[in-house]
Amino acid sequence: MDNKGVNAVKKENFSEWYTQVIQKADLIDYSEVSGCLIFKPGSYSIWENIQSYLDGKFKKDGVKNAYFPLLIPEHLFKKEAEHVQGFAPEVAWVTHAGNTKLNERLAIRPTSETIMYDSYAKWIRSWKDLPLRYNQWCNVIRWEFKHPVPFLRTREFLWQEGHSVFATKKEADKEAIRILNFYADCYEKILAVPVLKGIKSKNEKFAGADYSLSVETLLPNGKAIQGATSHNLGQNFSKAFGIKFLDISEKNDYGWQNSWGFSTRSIGIMIAIHGDDKGIILPPNVVLNKVVVVPILFTKDKKEIVNVANSIVKKLKKFNPLLDDRDDYSAGWKFNEWEMKGIPLRIEIGPKDLASKQVVFVRRDNNEKINVKIKDIGKEVPKVLNEIQENLFLKAKKFLEGSIQKVQDISELKKVVNDNGIGKANWCGSPSCEENVKDKTGAKSLNSEFNSKAEGKCFACNAKAEYVTYFGKSY
Amino acid sequence: MDNKGVNAVKKENFSEWYTQVIQKADLIDYSEVSGCLIFKPGSYSIWENIQSYLDGKFKKDGVKNAYFPLLIPEHLFKKEAEHVQGFAPEVAWVTHAGNTKLNERLAIRPTSETIMYDSYAKWIRSWKDLPLRYNQWCNVIRWEFKHPVPFLRTREFLWQEGHSVFATKKEADKEAIRILNFYADCYEKILAVPVLKGIKSKNEKFAGADYSLSVETLLPNGKAIQGATSHNLGQNFSKAFGIKFLDISEKNDYGWQNSWGFSTRSIGIMIAIHGDDKGIILPPNVVLNKVVVVPILFTKDKKEIVNVANSIVKKLKKFNPLLDDRDDYSAGWKFNEWEMKGIPLRIEIGPKDLASKQVVFVRRDNNEKINVKIKDIGKEVPKVLNEIQENLFLKAKKFLEGSIQKVQDISELKKVVNDNGIGKANWCGSPSCEENVKDKTGAKSLNSEFNSKAEGKCFACNAKAEYVTYFGKSY
């Protein structure tokens, strides 16, 4: 593996820095198919931790896991007009099996509304079958023609997609927010990434939804990015697919639906936000190996140092510590490597430490060195890991909040986004106004706050303001 | 949901019975694409339990999870000659993205040797990079043109595929057996399905392997079925893909490789083996909801009975009990439903039971009814669940062992397989002899025992016997 340090500076050339740190941390590799990424164990284990967190939340909330086919017949895929328009340009089509040409083309799922709802229509007959709430963890393909960026924009990605049907709009509305809160918690508590929760504009909502909720955040390059979405589909799909049920008063109605997804894009956002010029920084809650123990191996006391290092590793088992006792690399080389890989806490032990019955903790997030008595390691490690998790979040929060500025007109927004910030404005919400803002500033709406009351007139068009909305350049 | 009972008899019409019980248990549904199955929560939760068991074994053994792209460029797919010949007839091809025709066709993975080993060749430089042992949990597509059967033969299925590279043949040989033992344990301890472990014949090994190990078992219709495989690939792929490394003595060598997989087919095998004419029977170790509590609701004592049923459910939390307190279905209807769904243990509580402070346990595996004092439920449930698990395994083992007969010549084998059994024979192992046996009896070799010493001459061709081999009609 390449142990030369990262040579791009995050503040000066974010794109180059991002590409370098991800490869040097051994998280991914490229395949021959542009935009189709290999998730190496370093990044896949992060995804497993995210899965474990979210899956637990969903199951506790009553959602059940299922699995629907990868391939969607073209006629099903085309059933909901707005949806097909949104996704068709990015669909990968299967046309042949072996040497046989298929009678109908099959779409590789870019998302599974159309294949799932065809079945839902068969399964749902009465209010007793509702709510029906299924989730699947799977791969999807969206053949974007823009330049791929690892995790952030890839043609194949991993995600979960939840698809619910309720008897009433009210239940669907409530679930949409509940799920959005799970997503926000996953970002904030696990990935240590602060997010803005809100509702997407008409222009930016999901193709086929009544409305979309999202969590958004800001990358260090001044581009805002959508972290995850929770869509209220109203009765659009249930009408297209015939998801009807007999309600409790024996009347026929169409189901009220939601869909919601969280993807491996989240890994890229986390890396972009926390990393520094030495490499990536992984929050303790998301990384498998939270600690690396590095014995400093001089000839003197070597055997004893290795023994103590081993006993520390044993004691810290639940943090899945790594032990780097390789003989053929210098201590400096090792420090460099584990910093590039973002391990939150390094524990060094050398002959001097041994003499004073202590070790040195080195925090990845702020480089702080702390002398810790060997006997106190068991209680100090979880304490320090918590501090690292919290510090990463607070630092990121300070950055996000410091980047948001209230704007009163288009020229103020333009200035804010030119300075890589996010503008916050009273806004009318109209699609044509959004187009105009975009033309003049390059910024799109990110989302609008749920509970803030808009005041006065729209910052851009002087119509009545309806929303308090975030605007920014976006990914 | 359809609560009419199963009306096919397992012994008389296995195929019809199998199709019925799977649908009535609400495990799957069909999609519009023939052979592409919907795994409903009932079957997906079984798969999650299998995943959790095997994933734990793999990780403890040092295997790391990763994820490789779904799509394989045609030229990579064709690199290993025997492999492409084996899989090409079943490959689904992506030819277009959006409206754009691709420059090169992309295969949807039928298995991932070719895409993974292209990367392995880049990653592996020296013996220090070995062993490299990655696994992925994913979907694959094999467009079989035979009639699809839920779980047992589907065009898309879920599986794990492990892919290892070692510096020595010896390590690869050892891992191949270690993994096979994990698979056998998963069948026997989790799915309660006894298996025959052994080595596949030259005709039946994996396309591109030096040898393949397998676990095999017998379905109630007299067809043997391969449960999972662990392949030793020798240096076939490492030479085709250039997976070279500098060994410890600074000489270049090609890596020694294994690949191994376990799929959702296992769910079908388990169902086929344990089910009866009332429906499926799920072993306690594989099912999420191990217990269903059914209060018998007459007007008398209704409230108290429901209260007691609720307290039982609370007490049994770790067995994920279901509570069926629906008002609008009779007790008989409910019993029928949970029997169709294969829940291992039903706990009934009615007014008489309440009076004598007891409940009735009804075992799904043997219909046995047991009166249990309410205060003893906590300790009796795990005991009875263990007994059910063991009984299912022993019953299946008796069936398998009773179906195996030693055969001395081709006519004896023909008789055994006509009687839906498995023949066990001293065999030479030659491909042409296997072809001859197949022509004359309809039976293929399943696998050959590892540790048995063949004696005398081949049962079929009189050449020297090399193996003790199982033969049967197969799926």
Short mmCIF file of N, CA, C and O in Angstrom, two decimals, chain B residues 50 139 152 156 257 262 314 319 390 410 425 431 444:
data_model
loop_
_atom_site.label_atom_id
_atom_site.label_comp_id
_atom_site.label_asym_id
_atom_site.label_seq_id
_atom_site.Cartn_x
_atom_site.Cartn_y
_atom_site.Cartn_z
N ILE B 50 -30.06 -16.52 8.82
CA ILE B 50 -28.97 -17.28 8.19
C ILE B 50 -27.75 -16.37 8.03
O ILE B 50 -26.61 -16.75 8.34
N ASN B 139 -27.02 -9.82 -4.48
CA ASN B 139 -27.92 -10.48 -5.42
C ASN B 139 -27.13 -10.89 -6.66
O ASN B 139 -26.19 -10.20 -7.07
N LEU B 152 -35.64 -22.66 -4.94
CA LEU B 152 -34.77 -23.75 -5.41
C LEU B 152 -34.13 -23.44 -6.75
O LEU B 152 -32.97 -23.79 -7.00
N GLU B 156 -33.07 -14.61 -10.18
CA GLU B 156 -32.32 -13.76 -9.26
C GLU B 156 -32.34 -14.47 -7.92
O GLU B 156 -33.37 -14.99 -7.51
N GLN B 257 -6.37 -19.82 -4.97
CA GLN B 257 -7.65 -19.19 -4.69
C GLN B 257 -8.78 -20.16 -4.36
O GLN B 257 -8.81 -21.28 -4.83
N PHE B 262 -23.25 -19.51 -0.43
CA PHE B 262 -24.42 -20.06 0.26
C PHE B 262 -25.58 -19.16 -0.10
O PHE B 262 -25.50 -17.94 0.06
N LYS B 314 -45.15 -10.60 27.08
CA LYS B 314 -44.12 -9.74 27.65
C LYS B 314 -42.96 -10.57 28.22
O LYS B 314 -41.79 -10.27 28.00
N PHE B 319 -38.19 -14.35 22.54
CA PHE B 319 -38.58 -15.29 21.49
C PHE B 319 -39.46 -14.61 20.43
O PHE B 319 -40.03 -15.27 19.58
N GLU B 390 -34.41 -30.15 17.80
CA GLU B 390 -33.73 -31.44 17.75
C GLU B 390 -34.57 -32.49 17.04
O GLU B 390 -34.07 -33.28 16.23
N ILE B 410 -24.81 -51.02 -11.68
CA ILE B 410 -25.69 -50.01 -12.26
C ILE B 410 -27.17 -50.35 -12.06
O ILE B 410 -27.98 -49.47 -11.79
N ALA B 425 -21.74 -45.80 -3.65
CA ALA B 425 -21.00 -46.81 -4.41
C ALA B 425 -19.50 -46.54 -4.41
O ALA B 425 -19.07 -45.39 -4.29
N PRO B 431 -15.01 -39.06 -15.83
CA PRO B 431 -16.12 -38.36 -16.48
C PRO B 431 -16.92 -39.25 -17.43
O PRO B 431 -18.16 -39.17 -17.46
N LYS B 444 -26.95 -38.56 -11.29
CA LYS B 444 -25.62 -37.95 -11.35
C LYS B 444 -24.90 -38.23 -10.03
O LYS B 444 -25.53 -38.56 -9.02
#
